[in-house]
Tab-separated table of C-alpha atoms in Angstrom:
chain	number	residue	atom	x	y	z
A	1	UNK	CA	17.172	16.572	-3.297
A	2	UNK	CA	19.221	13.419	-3.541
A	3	UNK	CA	18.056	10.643	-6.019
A	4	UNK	CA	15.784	8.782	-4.869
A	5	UNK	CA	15.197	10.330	-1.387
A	6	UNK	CA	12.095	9.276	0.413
A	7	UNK	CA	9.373	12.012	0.854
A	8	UNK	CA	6.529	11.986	3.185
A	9	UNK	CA	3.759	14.436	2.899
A	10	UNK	CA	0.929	14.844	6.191
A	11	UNK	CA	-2.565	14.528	5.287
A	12	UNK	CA	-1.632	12.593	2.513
A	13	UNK	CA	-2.157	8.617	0.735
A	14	UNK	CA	0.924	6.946	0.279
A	15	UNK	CA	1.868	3.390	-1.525
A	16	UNK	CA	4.304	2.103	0.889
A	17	UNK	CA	6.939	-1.466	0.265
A	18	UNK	CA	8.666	-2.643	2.303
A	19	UNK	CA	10.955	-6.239	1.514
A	20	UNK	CA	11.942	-9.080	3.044
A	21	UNK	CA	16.120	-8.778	3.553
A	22	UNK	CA	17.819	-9.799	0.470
A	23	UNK	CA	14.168	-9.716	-0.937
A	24	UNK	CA	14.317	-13.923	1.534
A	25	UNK	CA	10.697	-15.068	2.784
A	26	UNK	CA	9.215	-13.247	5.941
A	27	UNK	CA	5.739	-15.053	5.686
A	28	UNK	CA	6.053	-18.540	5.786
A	29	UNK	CA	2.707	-19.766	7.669
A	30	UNK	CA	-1.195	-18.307	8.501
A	31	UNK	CA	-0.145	-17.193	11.612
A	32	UNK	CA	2.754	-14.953	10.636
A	33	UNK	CA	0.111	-12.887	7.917
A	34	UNK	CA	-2.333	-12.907	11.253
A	35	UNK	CA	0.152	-11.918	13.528
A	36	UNK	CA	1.594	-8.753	11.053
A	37	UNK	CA	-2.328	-7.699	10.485
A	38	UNK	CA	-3.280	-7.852	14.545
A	39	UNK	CA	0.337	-5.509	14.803
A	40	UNK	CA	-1.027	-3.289	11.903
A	41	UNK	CA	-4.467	-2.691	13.673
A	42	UNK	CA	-2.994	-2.074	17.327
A	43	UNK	CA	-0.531	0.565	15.725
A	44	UNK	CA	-2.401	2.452	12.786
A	45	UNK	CA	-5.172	3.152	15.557
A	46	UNK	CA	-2.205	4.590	18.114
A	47	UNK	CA	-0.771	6.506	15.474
A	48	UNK	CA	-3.753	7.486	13.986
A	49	UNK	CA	-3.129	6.439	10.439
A	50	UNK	CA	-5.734	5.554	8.086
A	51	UNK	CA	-5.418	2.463	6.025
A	52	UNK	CA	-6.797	2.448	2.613
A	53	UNK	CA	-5.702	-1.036	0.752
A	54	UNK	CA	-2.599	-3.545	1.963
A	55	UNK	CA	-1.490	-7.000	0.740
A	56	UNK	CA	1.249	-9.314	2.210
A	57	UNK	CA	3.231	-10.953	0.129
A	58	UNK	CA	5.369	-13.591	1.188
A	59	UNK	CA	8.765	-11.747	0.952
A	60	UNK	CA	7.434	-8.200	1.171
A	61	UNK	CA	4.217	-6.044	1.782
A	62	UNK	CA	2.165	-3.276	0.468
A	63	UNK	CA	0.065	-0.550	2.135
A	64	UNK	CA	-1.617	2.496	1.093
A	65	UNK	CA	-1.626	4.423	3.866
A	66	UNK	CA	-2.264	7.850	5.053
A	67	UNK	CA	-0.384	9.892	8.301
A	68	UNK	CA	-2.121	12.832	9.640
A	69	UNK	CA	-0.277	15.971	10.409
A	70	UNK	CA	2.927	13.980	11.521
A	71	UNK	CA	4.802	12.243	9.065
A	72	UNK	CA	6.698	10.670	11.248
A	73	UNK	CA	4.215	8.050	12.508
A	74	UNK	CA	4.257	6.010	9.097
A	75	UNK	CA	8.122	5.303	10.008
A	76	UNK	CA	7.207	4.653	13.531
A	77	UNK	CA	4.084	2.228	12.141
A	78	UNK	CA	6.990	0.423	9.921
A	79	UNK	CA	9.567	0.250	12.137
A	80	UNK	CA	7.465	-1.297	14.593
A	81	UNK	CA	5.511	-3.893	12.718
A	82	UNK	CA	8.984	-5.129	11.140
A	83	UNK	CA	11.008	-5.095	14.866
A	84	UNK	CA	7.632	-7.368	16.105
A	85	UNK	CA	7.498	-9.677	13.200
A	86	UNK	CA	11.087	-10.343	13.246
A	87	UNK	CA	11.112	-11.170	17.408
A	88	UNK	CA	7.956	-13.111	16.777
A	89	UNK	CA	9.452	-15.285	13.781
A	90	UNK	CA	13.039	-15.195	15.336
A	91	UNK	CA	11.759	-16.740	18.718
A	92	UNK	CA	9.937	-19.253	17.084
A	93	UNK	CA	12.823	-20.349	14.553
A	94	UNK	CA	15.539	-20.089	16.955
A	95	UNK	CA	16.850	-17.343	14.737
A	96	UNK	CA	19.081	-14.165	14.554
A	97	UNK	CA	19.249	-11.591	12.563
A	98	UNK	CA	16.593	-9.293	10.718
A	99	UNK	CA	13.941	-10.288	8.106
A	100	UNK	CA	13.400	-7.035	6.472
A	101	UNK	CA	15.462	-4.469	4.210
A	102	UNK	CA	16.220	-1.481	6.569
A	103	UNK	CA	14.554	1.211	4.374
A	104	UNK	CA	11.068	1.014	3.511
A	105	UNK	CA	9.750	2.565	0.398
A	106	UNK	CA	6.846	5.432	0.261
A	107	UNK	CA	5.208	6.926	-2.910
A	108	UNK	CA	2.794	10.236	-2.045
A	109	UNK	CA	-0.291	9.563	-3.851
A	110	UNK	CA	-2.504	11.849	-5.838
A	111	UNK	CA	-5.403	11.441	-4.027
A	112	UNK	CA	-8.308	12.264	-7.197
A	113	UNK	CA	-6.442	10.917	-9.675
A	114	UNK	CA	-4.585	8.210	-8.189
A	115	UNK	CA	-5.860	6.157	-5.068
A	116	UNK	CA	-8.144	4.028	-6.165
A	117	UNK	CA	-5.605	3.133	-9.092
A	118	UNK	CA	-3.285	2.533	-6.659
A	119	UNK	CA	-5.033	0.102	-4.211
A	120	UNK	CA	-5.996	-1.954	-7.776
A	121	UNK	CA	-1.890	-2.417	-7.585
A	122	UNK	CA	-1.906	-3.492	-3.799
A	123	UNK	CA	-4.761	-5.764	-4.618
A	124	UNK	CA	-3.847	-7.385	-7.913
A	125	UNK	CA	-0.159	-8.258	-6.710
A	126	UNK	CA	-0.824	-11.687	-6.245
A	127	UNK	CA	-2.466	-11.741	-9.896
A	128	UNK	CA	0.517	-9.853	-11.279
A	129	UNK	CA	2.796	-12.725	-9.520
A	130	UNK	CA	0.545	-14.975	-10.811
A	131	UNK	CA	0.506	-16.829	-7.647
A	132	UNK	CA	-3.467	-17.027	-7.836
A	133	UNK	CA	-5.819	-16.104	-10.872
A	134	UNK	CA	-8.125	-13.655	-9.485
A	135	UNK	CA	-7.396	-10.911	-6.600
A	136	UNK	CA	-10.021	-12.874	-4.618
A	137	UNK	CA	-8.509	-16.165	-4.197
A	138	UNK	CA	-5.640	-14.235	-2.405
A	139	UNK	CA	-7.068	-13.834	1.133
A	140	UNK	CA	-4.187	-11.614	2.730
A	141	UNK	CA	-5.028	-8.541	0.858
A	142	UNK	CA	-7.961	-5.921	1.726
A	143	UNK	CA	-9.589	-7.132	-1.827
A	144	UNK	CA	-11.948	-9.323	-0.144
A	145	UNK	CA	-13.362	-6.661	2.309
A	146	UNK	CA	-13.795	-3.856	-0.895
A	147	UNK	CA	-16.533	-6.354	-2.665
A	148	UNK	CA	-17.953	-7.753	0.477
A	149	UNK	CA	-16.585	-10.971	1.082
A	150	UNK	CA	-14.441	-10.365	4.164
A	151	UNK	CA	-15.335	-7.947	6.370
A	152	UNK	CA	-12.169	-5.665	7.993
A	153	UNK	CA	-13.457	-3.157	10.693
A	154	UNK	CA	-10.601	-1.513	11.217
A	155	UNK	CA	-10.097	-0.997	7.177
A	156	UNK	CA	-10.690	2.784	6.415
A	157	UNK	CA	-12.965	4.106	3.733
A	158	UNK	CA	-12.396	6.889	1.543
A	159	UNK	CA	-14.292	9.264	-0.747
A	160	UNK	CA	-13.466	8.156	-4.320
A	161	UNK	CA	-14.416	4.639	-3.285
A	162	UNK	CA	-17.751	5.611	-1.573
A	163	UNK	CA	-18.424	7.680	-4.585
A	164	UNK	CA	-18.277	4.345	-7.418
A	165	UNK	CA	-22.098	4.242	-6.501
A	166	UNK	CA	-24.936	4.934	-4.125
A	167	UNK	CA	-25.136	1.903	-2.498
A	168	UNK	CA	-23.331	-0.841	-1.367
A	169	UNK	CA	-24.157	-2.770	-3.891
A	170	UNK	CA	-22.944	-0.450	-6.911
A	171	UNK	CA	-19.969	0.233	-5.037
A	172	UNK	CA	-18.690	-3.112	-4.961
A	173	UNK	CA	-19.841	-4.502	-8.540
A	174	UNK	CA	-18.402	-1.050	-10.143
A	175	UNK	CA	-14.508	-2.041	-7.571
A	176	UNK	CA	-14.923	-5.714	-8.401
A	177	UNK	CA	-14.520	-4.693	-12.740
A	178	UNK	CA	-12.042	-1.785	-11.746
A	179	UNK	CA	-10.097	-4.433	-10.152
A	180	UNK	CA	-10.129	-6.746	-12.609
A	181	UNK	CA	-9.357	-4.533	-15.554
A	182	UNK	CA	-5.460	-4.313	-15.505
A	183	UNK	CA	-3.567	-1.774	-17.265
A	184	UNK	CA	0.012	-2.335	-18.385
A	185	UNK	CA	0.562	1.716	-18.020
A	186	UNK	CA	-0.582	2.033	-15.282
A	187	UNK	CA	1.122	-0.517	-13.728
A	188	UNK	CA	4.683	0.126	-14.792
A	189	UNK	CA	4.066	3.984	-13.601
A	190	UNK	CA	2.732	3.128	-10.099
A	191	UNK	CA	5.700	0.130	-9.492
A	192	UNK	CA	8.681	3.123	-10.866
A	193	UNK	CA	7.281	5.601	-8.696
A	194	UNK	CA	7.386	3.724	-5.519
A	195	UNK	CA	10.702	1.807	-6.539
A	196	UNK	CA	12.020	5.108	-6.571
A	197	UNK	CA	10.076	6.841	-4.072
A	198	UNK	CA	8.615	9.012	-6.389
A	199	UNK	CA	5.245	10.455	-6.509
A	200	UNK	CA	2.273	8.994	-8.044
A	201	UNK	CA	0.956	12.185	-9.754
A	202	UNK	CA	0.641	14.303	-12.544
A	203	UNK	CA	3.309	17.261	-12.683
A	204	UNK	CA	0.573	19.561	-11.338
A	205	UNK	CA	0.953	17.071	-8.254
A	206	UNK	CA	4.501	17.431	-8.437
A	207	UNK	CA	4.863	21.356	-8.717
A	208	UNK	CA	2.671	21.680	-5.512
A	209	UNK	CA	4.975	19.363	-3.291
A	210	UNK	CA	7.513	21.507	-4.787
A	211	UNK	CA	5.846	24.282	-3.371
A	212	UNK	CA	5.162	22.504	-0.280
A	213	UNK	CA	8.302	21.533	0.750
A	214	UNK	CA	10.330	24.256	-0.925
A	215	UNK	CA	12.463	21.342	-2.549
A	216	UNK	CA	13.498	20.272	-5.889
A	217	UNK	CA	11.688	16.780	-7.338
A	218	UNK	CA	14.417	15.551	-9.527
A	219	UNK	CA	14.024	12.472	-12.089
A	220	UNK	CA	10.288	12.659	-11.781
A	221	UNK	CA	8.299	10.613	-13.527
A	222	UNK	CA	4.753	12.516	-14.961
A	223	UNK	CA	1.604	9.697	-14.591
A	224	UNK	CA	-1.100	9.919	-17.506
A	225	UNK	CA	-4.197	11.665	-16.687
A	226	UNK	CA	-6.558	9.292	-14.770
A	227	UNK	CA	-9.245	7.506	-16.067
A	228	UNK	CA	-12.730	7.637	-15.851
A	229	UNK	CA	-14.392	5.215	-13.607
């Protein structure tokens, strides 16, 4: 397959990014972040995507996101959001012109060995940008809903975060020092992949979407084996 071409798996997490043209600012006040997350709600439901963990940045965004059988929805879900945010800011600003890159990026995610590792990413990119000191201060990211502090209706669950503990309680004490445990490693191997649109997995990840799609995976990138929670 051609470097770096983007693969999209159904049934499947996926880290998606998705930047502000010429990496410029596409969230300048509260109401832009709102307006984005009341698009994302509308359209995951239609489409019937699930979303696991997200964070807007102020020049680009993250979401881990899964499609069901049809792949195709996730583009639809991008290309919409970004078409309505740039009308919205455009009208506004007496603008022209488009505020994001025209190609999102998309990682496929190992689901047991990688999701939750993955939405500690999303969550800690404001950390990582150092823009606040703790993922909590940062309230446009799905952190505050995992530990209780923000509640997200629409925000989808999944097994391997259900299963940190028996109770509410657990589960969000056990996430809140997952979160807050960065690893360097990890990090750099989760940003490559999706830079690249890669897959976050190990190469037994990797040899069944080669099997699944009946194509090649060139330049792949093998993650470490995950760690225990």
């Amino acid at each position: 397959m051609p470097r770096n071409a983007r693969i999209l798996l159904p049934n499947t997490p996926h880290h998606i990014v998705q930047r502000g043209h010429n990496r410029q600012v596409v969230f300048t006040k509260p109401g832009d972040f709102q307006y984005y997350l009341r698009n994302l709600v509308e359209w995951k439901q239609e489409l019937g995507i699930k979303i696991y963990s997200f964070c807007l940045m102020t020049n680009h965004i993250h979401l881990v996101a899964e499609p069901d059988e049809d792949t195709t929805s996730l583009s639809k879900l991008l290309k919409r959001l970004a078409g309505k945010q740039t009308r919205f800011v455009n009208k506004r600003e007496s603008r022209t012109g488009t505020l994001w890159e025209g190609r999102f990026k998309a990682s496929p995610i190992e689901r047991d060995a990688y999701l939750l590792q993955c939405c500690r990413y999303v969550e800690r990119n404001p950390v990582t940008a150092k823009m606040v000191a703790k993922p909590a201060e940062y309230p446009w990211s799905s952190y505050r809903h995992r530990i209780g502090e923000h509640q997200l209706s629409w925000l989808d669950d999944f097994v391997l975060y259900e299963s940190l503990g028996n109770n509410k309680s657990k589960r969000i004490e056990r996430y809140r020092r997952f979160v807050e445990c960065d690893h360097d490693s990890e990090h750099a191997f989760i940003q490559r992949a999706v830079q690249k649109n890669q897959l976050t997995g190990s190469s037994m990840f990797i040899n069944k979407v080669e099997l699944f799609t009946g194509i090649r995976i060139e330049h792949r990138d093998q993650g470490r084996p995950a760690e225990k929670k």
